[in-house]
Short mmCIF file of C-alpha atoms in Angstrom, two decimals:
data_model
loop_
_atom_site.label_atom_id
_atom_site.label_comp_id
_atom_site.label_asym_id
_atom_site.label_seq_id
_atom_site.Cartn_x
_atom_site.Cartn_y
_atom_site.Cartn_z
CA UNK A 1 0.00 0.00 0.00
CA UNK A 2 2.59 2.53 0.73
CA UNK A 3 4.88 1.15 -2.34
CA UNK A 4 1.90 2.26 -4.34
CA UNK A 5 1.19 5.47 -2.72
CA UNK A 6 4.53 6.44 -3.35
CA UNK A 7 4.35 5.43 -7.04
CA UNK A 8 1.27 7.67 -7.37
CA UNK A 9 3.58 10.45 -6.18
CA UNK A 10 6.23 9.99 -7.98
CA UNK A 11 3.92 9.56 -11.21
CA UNK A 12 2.00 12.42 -10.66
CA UNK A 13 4.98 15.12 -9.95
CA UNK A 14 5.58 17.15 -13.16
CA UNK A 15 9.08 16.15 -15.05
CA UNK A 16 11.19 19.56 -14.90
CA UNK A 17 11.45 21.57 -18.27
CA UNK A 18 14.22 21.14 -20.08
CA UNK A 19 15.61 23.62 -22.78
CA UNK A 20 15.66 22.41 -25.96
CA UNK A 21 15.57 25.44 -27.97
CA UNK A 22 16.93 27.69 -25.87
CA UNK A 23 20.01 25.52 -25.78
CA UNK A 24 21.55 27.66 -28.30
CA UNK A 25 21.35 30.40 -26.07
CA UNK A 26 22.48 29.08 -23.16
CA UNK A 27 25.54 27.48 -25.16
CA UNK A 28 26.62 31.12 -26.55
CA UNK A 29 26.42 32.06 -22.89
CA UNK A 30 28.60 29.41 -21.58
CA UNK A 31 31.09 29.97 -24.39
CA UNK A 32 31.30 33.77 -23.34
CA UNK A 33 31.93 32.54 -19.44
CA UNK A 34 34.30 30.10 -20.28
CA UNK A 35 36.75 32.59 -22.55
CA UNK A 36 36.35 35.15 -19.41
CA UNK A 37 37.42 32.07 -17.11
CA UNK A 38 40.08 31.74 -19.19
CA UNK A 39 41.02 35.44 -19.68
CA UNK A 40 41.60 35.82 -16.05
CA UNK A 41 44.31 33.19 -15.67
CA UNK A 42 47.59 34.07 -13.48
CA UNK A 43 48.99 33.71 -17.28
CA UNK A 44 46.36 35.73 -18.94
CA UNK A 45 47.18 38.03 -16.59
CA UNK A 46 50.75 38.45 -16.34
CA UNK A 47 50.61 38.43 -19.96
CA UNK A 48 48.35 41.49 -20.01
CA UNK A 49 50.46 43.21 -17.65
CA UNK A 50 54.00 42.79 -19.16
CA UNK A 51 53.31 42.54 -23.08
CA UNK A 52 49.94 43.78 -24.28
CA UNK A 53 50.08 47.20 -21.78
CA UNK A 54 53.71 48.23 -22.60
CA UNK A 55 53.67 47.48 -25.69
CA UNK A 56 54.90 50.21 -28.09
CA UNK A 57 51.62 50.72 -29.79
CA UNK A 58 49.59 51.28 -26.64
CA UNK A 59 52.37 52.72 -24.69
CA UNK A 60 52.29 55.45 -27.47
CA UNK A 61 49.06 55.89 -28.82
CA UNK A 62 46.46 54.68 -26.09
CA UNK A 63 48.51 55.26 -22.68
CA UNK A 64 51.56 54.62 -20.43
CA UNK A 65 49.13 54.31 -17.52
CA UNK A 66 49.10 51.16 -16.20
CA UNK A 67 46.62 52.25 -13.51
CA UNK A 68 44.04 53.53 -16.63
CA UNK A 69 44.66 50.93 -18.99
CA UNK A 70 43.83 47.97 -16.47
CA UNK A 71 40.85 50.00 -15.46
CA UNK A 72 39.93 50.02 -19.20
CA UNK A 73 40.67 46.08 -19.24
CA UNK A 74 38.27 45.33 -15.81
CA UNK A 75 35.51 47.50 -17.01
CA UNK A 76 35.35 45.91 -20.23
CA UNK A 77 35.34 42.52 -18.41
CA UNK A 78 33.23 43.66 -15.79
CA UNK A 79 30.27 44.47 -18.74
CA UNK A 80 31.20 40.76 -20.58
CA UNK A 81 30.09 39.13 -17.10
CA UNK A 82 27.36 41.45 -16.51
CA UNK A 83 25.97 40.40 -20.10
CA UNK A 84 26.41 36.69 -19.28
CA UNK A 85 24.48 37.74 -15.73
CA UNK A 86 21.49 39.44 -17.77
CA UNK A 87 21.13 36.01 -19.80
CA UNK A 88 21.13 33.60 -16.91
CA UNK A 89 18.88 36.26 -15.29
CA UNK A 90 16.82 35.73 -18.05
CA UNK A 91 16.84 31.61 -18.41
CA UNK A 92 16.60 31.45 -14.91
CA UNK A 93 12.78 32.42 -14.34
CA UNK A 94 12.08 29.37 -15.64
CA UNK A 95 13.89 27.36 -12.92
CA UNK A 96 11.82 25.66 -10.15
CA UNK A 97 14.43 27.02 -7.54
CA UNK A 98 14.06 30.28 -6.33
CA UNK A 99 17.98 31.50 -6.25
CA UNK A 100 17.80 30.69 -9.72
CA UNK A 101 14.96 32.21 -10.68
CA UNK A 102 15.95 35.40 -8.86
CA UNK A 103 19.51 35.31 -10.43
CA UNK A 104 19.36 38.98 -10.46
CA UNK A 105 18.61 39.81 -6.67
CA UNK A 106 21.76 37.35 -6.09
CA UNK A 107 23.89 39.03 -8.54
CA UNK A 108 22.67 42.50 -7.28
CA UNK A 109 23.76 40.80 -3.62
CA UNK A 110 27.04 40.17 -4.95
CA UNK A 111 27.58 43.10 -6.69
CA UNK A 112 26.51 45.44 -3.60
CA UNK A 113 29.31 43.20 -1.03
CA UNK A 114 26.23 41.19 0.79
CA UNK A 115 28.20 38.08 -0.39
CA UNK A 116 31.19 36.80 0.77
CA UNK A 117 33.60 36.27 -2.47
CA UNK A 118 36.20 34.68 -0.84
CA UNK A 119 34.05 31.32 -1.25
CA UNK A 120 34.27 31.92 -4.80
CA UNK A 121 37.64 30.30 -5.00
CA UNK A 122 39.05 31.11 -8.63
CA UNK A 123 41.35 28.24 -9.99
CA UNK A 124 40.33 25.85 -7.37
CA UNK A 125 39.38 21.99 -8.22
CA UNK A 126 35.76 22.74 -7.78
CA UNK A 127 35.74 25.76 -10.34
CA UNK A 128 37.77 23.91 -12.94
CA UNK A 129 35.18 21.19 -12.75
CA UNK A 130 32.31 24.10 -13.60
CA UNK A 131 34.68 25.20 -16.56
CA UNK A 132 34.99 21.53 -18.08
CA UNK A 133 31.62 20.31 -17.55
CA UNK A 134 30.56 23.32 -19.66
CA UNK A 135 33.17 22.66 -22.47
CA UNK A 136 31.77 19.20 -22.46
CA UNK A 137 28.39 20.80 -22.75
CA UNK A 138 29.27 23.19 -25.22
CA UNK A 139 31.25 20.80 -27.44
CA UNK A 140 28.26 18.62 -27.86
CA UNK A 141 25.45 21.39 -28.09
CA UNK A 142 28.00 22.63 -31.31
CA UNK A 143 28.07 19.41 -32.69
CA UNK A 144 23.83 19.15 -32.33
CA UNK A 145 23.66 22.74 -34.01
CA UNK A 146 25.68 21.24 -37.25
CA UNK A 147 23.90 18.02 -37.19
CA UNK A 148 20.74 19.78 -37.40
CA UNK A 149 22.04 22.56 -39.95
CA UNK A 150 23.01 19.25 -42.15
CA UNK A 151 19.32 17.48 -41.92
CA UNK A 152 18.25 20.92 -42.89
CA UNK A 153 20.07 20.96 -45.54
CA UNK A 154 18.83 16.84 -46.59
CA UNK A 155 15.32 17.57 -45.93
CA UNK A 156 15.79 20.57 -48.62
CA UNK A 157 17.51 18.62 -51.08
CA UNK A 158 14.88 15.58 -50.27
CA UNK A 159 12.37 18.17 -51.45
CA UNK A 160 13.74 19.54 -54.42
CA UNK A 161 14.05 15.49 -55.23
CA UNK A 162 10.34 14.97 -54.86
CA UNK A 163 9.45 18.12 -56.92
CA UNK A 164 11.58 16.90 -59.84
CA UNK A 165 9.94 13.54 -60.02
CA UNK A 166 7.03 15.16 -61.57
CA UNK A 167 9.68 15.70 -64.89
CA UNK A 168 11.49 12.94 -64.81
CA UNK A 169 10.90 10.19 -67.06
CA UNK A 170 10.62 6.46 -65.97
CA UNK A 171 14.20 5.17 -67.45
CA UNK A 172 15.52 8.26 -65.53
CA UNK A 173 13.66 7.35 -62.24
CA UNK A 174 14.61 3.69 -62.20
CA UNK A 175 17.91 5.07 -62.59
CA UNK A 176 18.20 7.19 -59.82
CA UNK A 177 16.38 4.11 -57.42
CA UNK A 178 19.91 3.39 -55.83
CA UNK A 179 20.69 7.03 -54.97
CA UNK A 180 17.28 7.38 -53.71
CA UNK A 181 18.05 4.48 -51.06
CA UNK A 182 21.38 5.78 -50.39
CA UNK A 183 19.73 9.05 -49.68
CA UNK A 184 17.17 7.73 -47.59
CA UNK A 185 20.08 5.73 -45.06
CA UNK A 186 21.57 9.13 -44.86
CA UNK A 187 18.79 11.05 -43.62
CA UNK A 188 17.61 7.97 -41.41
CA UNK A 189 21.86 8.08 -39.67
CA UNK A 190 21.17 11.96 -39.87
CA UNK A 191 18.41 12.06 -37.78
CA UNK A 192 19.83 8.94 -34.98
CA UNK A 193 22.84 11.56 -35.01
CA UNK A 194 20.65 14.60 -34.00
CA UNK A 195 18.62 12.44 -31.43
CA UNK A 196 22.24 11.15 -29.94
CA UNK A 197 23.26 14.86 -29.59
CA UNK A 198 19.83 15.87 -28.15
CA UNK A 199 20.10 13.67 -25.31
CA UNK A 200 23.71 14.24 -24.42
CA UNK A 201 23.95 18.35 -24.94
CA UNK A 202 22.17 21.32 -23.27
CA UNK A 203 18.98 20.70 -25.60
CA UNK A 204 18.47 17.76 -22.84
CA UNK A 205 19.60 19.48 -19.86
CA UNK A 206 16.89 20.54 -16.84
CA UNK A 207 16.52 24.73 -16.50
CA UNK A 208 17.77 24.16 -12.33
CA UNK A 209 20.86 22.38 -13.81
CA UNK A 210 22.24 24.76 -16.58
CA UNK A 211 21.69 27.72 -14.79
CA UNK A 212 23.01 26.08 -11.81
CA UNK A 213 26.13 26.08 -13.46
CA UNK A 214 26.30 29.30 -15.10
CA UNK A 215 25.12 31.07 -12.38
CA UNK A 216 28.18 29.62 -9.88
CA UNK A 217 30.52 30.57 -13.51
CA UNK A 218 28.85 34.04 -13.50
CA UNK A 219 29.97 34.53 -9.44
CA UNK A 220 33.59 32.92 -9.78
CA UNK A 221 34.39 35.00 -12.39
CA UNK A 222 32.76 38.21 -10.66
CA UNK A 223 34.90 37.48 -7.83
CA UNK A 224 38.10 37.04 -9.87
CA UNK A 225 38.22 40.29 -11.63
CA UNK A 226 37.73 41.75 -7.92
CA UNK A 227 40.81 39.98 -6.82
CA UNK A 228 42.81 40.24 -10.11
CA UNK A 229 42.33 44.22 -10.82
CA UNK A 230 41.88 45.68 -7.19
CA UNK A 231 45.06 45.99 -6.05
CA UNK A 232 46.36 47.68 -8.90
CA UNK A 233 43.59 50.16 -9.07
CA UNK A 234 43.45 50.56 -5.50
CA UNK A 235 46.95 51.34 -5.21
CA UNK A 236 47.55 53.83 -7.86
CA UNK A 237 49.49 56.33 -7.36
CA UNK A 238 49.22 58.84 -10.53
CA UNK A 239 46.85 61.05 -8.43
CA UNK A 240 49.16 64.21 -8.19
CA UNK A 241 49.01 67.18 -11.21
CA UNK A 242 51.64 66.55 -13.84
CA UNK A 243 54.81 69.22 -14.32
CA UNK A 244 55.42 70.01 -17.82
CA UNK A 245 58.28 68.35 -17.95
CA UNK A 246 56.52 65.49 -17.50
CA UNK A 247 53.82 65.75 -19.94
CA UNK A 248 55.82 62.68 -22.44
CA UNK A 249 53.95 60.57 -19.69
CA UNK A 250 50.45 62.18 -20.11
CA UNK A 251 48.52 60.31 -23.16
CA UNK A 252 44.88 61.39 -24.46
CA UNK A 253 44.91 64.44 -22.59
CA UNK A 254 44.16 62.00 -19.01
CA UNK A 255 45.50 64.46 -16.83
CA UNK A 256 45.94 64.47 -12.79
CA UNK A 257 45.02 60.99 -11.99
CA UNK A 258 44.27 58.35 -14.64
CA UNK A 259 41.39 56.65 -12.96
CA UNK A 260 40.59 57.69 -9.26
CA UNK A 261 39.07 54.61 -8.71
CA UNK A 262 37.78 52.92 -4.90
CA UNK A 263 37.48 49.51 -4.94
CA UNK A 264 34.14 49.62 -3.01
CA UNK A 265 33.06 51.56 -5.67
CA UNK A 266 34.19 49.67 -8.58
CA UNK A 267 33.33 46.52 -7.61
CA UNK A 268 30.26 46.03 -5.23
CA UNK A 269 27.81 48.83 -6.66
CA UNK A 270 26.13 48.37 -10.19
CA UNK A 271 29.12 49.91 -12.19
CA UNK A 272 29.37 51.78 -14.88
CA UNK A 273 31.62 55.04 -16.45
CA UNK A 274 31.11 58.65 -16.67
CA UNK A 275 33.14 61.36 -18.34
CA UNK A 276 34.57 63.73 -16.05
CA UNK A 277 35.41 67.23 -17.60
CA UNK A 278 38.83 68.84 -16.12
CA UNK A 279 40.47 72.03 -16.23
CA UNK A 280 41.98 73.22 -19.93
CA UNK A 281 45.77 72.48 -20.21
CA UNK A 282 47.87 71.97 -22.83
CA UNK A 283 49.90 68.78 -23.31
CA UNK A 284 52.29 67.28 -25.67
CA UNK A 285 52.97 63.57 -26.14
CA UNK A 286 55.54 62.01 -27.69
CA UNK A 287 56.90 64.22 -31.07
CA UNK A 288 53.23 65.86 -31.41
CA UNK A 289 52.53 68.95 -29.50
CA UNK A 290 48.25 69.16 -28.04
CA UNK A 291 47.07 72.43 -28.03
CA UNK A 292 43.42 71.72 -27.92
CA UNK A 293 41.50 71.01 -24.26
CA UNK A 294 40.49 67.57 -24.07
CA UNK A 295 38.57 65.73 -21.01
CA UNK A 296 38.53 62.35 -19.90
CA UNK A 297 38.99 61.38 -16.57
CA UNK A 298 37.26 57.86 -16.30
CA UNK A 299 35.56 56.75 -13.40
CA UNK A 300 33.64 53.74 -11.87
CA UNK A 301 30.55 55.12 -10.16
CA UNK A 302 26.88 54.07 -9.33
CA UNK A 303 26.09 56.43 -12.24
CA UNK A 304 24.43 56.76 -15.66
CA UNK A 305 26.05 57.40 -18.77
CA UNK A 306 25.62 61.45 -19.54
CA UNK A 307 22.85 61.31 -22.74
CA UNK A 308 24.47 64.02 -24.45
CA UNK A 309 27.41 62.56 -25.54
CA UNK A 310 27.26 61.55 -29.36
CA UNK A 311 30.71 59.94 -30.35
CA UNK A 312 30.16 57.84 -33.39
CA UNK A 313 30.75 54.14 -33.18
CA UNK A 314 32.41 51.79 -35.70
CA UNK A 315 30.17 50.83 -38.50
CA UNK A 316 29.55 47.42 -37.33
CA UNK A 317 27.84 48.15 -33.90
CA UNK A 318 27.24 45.62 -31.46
CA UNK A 319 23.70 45.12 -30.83
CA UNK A 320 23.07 45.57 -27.34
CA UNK A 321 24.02 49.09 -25.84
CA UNK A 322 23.35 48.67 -22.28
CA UNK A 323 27.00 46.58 -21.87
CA UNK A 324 28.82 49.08 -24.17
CA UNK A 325 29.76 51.73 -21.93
CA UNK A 326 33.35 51.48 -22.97
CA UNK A 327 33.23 51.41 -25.56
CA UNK A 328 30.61 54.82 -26.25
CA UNK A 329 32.62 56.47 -23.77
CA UNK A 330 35.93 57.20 -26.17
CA UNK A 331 36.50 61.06 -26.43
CA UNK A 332 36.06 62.65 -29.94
CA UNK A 333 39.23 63.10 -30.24
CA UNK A 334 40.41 59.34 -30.09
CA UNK A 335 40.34 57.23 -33.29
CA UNK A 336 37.32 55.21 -31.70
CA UNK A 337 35.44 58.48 -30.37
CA UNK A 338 35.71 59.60 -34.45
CA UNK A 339 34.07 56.62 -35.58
CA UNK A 340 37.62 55.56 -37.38
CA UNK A 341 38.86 52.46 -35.63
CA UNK A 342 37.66 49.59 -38.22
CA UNK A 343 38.17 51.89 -41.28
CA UNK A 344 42.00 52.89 -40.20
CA UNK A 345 42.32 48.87 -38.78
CA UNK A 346 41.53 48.21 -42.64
CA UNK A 347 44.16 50.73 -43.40
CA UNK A 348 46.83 50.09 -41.77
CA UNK A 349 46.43 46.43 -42.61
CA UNK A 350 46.42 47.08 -46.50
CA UNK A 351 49.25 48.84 -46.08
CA UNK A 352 50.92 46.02 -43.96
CA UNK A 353 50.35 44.00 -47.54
CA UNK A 354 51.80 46.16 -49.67
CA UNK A 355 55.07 46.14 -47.61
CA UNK A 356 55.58 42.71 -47.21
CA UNK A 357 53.21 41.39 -50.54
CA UNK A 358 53.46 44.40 -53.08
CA UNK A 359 53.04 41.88 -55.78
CA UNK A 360 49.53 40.87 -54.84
CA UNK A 361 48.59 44.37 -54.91
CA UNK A 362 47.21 45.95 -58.09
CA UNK A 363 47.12 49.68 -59.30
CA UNK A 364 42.90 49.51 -58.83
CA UNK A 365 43.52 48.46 -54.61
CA UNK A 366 46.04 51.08 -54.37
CA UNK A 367 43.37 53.72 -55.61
CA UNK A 368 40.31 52.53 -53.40
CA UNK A 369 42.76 52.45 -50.55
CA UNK A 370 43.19 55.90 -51.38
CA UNK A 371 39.75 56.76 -51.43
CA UNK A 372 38.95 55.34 -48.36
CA UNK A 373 40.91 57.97 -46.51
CA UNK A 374 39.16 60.35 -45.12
CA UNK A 375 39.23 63.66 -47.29
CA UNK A 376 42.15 65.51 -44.27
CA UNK A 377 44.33 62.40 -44.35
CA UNK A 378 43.79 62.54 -48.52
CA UNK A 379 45.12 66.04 -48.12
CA UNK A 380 47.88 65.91 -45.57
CA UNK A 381 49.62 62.77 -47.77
CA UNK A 382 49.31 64.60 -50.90
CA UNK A 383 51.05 67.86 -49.43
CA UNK A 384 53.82 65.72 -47.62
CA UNK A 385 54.39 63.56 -50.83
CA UNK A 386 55.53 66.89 -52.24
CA UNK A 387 57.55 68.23 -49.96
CA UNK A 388 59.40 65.15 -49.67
CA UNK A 389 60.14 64.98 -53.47
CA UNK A 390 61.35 68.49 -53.80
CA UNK A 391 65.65 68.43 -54.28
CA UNK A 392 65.57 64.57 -53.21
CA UNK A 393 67.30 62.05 -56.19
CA UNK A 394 65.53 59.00 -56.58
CA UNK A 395 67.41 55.59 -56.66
CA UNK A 396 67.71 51.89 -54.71
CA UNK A 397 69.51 53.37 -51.37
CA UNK A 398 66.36 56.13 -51.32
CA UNK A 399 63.73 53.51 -51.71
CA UNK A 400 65.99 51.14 -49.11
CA UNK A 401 65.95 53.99 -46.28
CA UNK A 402 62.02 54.56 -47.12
CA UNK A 403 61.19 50.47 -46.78
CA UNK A 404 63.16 50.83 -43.31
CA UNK A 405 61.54 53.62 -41.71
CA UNK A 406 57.92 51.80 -42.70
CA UNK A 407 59.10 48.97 -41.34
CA UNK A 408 59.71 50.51 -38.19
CA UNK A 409 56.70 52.34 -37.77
CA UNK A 410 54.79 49.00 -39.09
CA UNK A 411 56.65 47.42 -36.05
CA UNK A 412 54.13 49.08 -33.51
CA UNK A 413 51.10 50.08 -35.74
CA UNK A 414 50.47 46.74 -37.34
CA UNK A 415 50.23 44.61 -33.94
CA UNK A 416 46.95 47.29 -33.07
CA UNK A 417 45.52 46.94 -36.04
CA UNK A 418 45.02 43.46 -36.20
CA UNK A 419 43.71 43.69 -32.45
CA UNK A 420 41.62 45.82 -34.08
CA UNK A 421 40.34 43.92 -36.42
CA UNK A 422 40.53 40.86 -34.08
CA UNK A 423 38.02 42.90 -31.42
CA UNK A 424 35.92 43.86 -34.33
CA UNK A 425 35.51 39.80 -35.76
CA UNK A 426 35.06 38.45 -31.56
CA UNK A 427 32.15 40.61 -31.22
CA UNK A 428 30.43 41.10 -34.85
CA UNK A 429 30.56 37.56 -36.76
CA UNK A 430 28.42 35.28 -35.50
CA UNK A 431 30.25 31.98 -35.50
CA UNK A 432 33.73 33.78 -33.28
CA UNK A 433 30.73 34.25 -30.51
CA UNK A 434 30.86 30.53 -29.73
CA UNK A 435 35.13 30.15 -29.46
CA UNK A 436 35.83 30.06 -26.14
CA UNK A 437 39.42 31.46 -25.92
CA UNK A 438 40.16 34.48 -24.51
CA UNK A 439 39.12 37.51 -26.58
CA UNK A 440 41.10 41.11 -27.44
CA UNK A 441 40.71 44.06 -25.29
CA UNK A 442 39.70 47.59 -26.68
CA UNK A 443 42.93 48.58 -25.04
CA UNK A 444 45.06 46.80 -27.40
CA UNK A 445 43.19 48.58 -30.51
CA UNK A 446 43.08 51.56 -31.90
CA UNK A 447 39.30 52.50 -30.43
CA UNK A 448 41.19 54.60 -27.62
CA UNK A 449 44.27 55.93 -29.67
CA UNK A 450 45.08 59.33 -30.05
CA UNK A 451 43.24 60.52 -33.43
CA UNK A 452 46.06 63.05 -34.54
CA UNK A 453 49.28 60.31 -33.37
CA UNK A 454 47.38 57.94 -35.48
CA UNK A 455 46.71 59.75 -38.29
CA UNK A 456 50.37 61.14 -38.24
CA UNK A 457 51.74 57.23 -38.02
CA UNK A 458 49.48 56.21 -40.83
CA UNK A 459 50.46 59.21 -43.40
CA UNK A 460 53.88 58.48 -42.60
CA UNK A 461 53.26 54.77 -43.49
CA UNK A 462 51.66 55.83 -46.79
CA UNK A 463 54.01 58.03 -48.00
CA UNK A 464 56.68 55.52 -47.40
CA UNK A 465 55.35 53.11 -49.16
CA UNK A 466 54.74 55.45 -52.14
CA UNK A 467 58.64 57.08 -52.15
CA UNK A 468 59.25 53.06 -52.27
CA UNK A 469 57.17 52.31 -55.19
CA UNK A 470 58.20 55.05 -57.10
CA UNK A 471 61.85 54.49 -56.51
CA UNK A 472 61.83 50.90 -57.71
CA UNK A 473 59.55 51.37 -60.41
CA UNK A 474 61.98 53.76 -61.92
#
C-alpha cells in the first residue's frame, strides 16, 4: 500500500522543463563565461600586464598608464560578465528554484558586497570542474547545431528530389532508385545523429541544472576580476598634477590621476563610467605637440552614462548598448570616439600588404585604398608627398631607407591593427561568438588611440610606401 502510494507520487509530480531550444542560447552564454574564465588566468594576466600594456603601440598611442589601462581592461570585463548575468537572469525564471529564478537579486547581492567572495575560489578543483563540464556541454550542443544545420540541408535537397519527379521520365527514375536508397540511409543516420546529440547536450539538460552552473561561472568569475584588478587600481598612485616636464607621460589628454578609482566603488555597486570634464591644459605627447583642451577622466561610479554625448561608433555596432559603456565612452578626439577604428584597422592592414606582398597588390587596390581615406588624411599625404620629393634624387639606397623607416613604424602600428580587427571579428561575426578562448581588449586597438598620433603614423606609413614604389619602379 505505501509502495503504491509512493508510485502515485512519484507519477503524478511534473518532469522539470528542459531547454531544448533555448540551448543555443544558453551554449553562446557558456562559451562567453568560459573565454572570461580563461582570460583571467595568473597567465592571462601576467601576460596582459607585461606585453599587451607596454607594448609600443599602446604605450604610445592609447597610454603609459598602467593604472588607466587595467581600469579600461576590468571595465570591459566587468560588462562581458554582466551580459552573461542578464542572460542567466533571463533563463533562470524558468527554474523551479528560487535562487535561480531570482539570479538577479543574487547578482545585485554580490555586486553590492552582501556576499562573501572569498568562497568563490578562482582556480580551485571545484571551479575547474564548472569550466569543463561546460566545455563538455558546449562541445556537444555545437556538434547538435551542425547536425541539425546538415538534416536541414537533406530535408531541402529531399524536397527539391520529390518536386523533380514530376519531370522525370521512368528510365531516368529507375535510374536514380539506388541514390534514392542511399539518400534515404543518410537522412535515417542523420536524424539517430541529432537524437544522440539531443540527449547528451544542453537541448536535454533541466533549466535548475544549466543555470546552476552558469550562475556559480557568473559569481567565480565576478569574484576574480575583484581579486585580479583591485590591487592595482586601488593602489595607484598617478593622483598628483603633472609638471610640464613630464607631460611625455600624459597620453589622451588624461590628466591628474588616470582613474581615481575605490574599490568599493568599482566593484560592489552596479558599475558603470562617466566622463569627467577637467580644467583646460595643454599637453604634448611624444613628437606631437596638443594644443586643444580635451577631457577624460574615467571613473567607476553608481552612475548613468551622460545622454548628451554623441561619439560615433564603428560601422559594425554591437547590438546591445546597455554593456557598451566602454566602448561609447571614447573622447572625440580618439580614433574610436571619431568613428575611425575599423576603417583605419583596414588601413593600416592594407598597407601592412603592400610592404611585405606588393606583388599581390594591383594599381585599382592602391586607388580605393586611397579613397577610403578620409578627405584631411587625402590632403595631408598629398602635401607631404611633395615636400618630400622636392631636391631629393631618386634611386635603390632612397627607396631602401624609405622600406626601413615603414618597417619601423609598421613594427608598432600593425600589432593594433590586427587587435583591431581581431576585437571587431570576436564581437560582430556570429560563429567567433561561440570560441571560447580568450578575446582582445579595446585597449590593445586603436578605439582609444590618439586621433592626430594615429593619423600622423598612418600618413607616414603611406608616403613611405609610395617614395618606395616610385623608386623601384623607376
Amino acid at each position: 500500500m505505501v509502495v503504491a502510494t509512493m508510485y502515485r507520487r512519484h507519477k503524478a509530480m511534473p518532469r522539470e522543463e528542459t531547454l531544448g531550444i533555448l540551448s543555443f542560447d544558453a551554449s553562446k552564454t557558456m562559451c562567453s563565461l568560459i573565454s572570461l574564465y580563461k582570460s583571467l588566468s595568473d597567465q592571462e594576466f601576467t601576460k596582459l600586464r607585461n606585453e599587451v600594456i607596454k607594448s609600443k603601440g599602446v604605450a604610445y598611442l592609447n597610454s603609459q598608464h598602467e593604472c588607466f589601462l587595467l581600469n579600461l581592461a576590468a571595465a570591459e570585463r566587468l560588462e562581458e560578465v554582466d551580459a552573461a548575468a542578464d542572460t542567466v537572469s533571463r533563463l533562470g525564471r524558468k527554474c523551479s528554484d528560487f535562487g535561480l529564478a531570482r539570479f538577479d537579486l543574487v547578482y545585485a547581492d554580490l555586486k553590492l558586497g552582501l556576499i562573501d567572495l572569498g568562497t568563490l575560489s578562482y582556480g580551485s578543483r571545484n571551479s575547474d570542474k564548472i569550466i569543463t563540464k561546460m566545455e563538455k556541454l558546449v562541445s556537444s550542443t555545437e556538434s547538435l547545431r551542425s547536425a541539425m544545420e546538415s538534416m536541414g540541408e537533406l530535408e531541402a535537397s529531399n524536397k527539391k528530389r520529390q518536386h523533380s519527379k514530376i519531370l522525370v521520365t521512368t528510365k531516368s527514375s529507375n535510374y536514380s532508385t539506388p541514390n534514392l536508397e542511399y539518400f534515404n540511409e543518410k537522412m535515417a543516420f542523420k536524424r539517430k545523429q541529432v537524437q544522440h546529440y539531443k540527449e547528451v547536450s544542453l537541448w536535454n539538460q533541466t533549466f535548475d541544472k544549466t543555470i546552476g552552473i552558469m550562475a556559480k561561472a557568473v559569481c567565480i568569475i565576478y569574484a576574480r576580476i575583484c581579486s585580479a584588478f583591485g590591487a592595482y587600481i586601488t593602489n595607484c598612485n598617478c593622483y598628483n598634477s603633472v609638471s610640464d616636464d613630464d607631460n611625455n607621460n600624459v597620453l589622451l589628454g588624461f590628466d591628474y590621476c588616470c582613474c581615481l578609482l575605490e574599490h568599493r566603488e568599482l566593484y560592489r555597486k552596479n558599475c558603470c563610467l562617466y566622463e569627467e570634464s577637467l580644467q583646460r591644459r595643454v599637453t604634448k605627447s611624444g613628437p606631437i605637440p596638443k594644443t586643444n583642451n580635451k577631457t577624460g577622466v574615467i571613473r567607476f561610479l553608481n552612475n548613468h552614462l551622460p545622454l548628451d554625448f554623441n561619439g560615433e561608433i564603428d560601422n559594425n555596432k554591437i547590438v546591445n548598448n546597455n554593456n557598451n559603456k566602454v566602448l561609447r565612452l571614447a573622447p572625440a578626439w580618439t580614433v574610436g570616439g571619431a568613428g575611425l577604428a575599423a576603417r583605419y584597422a583596414e588601413v593600416i592592414l592594407f598597407a601592412e600588404r603592400c610592404l611585405h606582398a606588393p606583388a599581390t597588390v594591383g594599381e585599382d587596390a592602391r586607388e580605393a585604398l586611397y579613397e577610403m581615406l578620409p578627405a584631411r588624411l587625402r590632403g595631408k599625404v598629398r602635401a607631404k608627398l611633395r615636400g618630400r620629393w622636392r631636391g631629393e634624387e631618386e634611386g635603390e639606397a632612397l627607396a631602401e631607407g624609405w622600406r626601413q623607416a615603414v618597417e619601423d613604424l609598421m613594427e608598432w602600428l600593425s600589432p593594433v591593427a590586427h587587435d583591431t580587427a581581431r576585437w571587431q571579428a570576436e564581437r560582430h561575426m556570429e560563429k567567433a561568438r561561440f570560441e571560447t578562448k580568450p578575446t582582445a581588449l579595446l585597449l590593445q586597438t586603436l578605439h582609444y588611440s590618439d586621433l592626430e598620433k594615429a593619423e600622423t603614423a598612418i600618413v607616414e606609413v603611406l608616403v613611405g610606401l609610395s617614395c618606395v614604389y616610385r623608386c623601384e619602379r623607376r
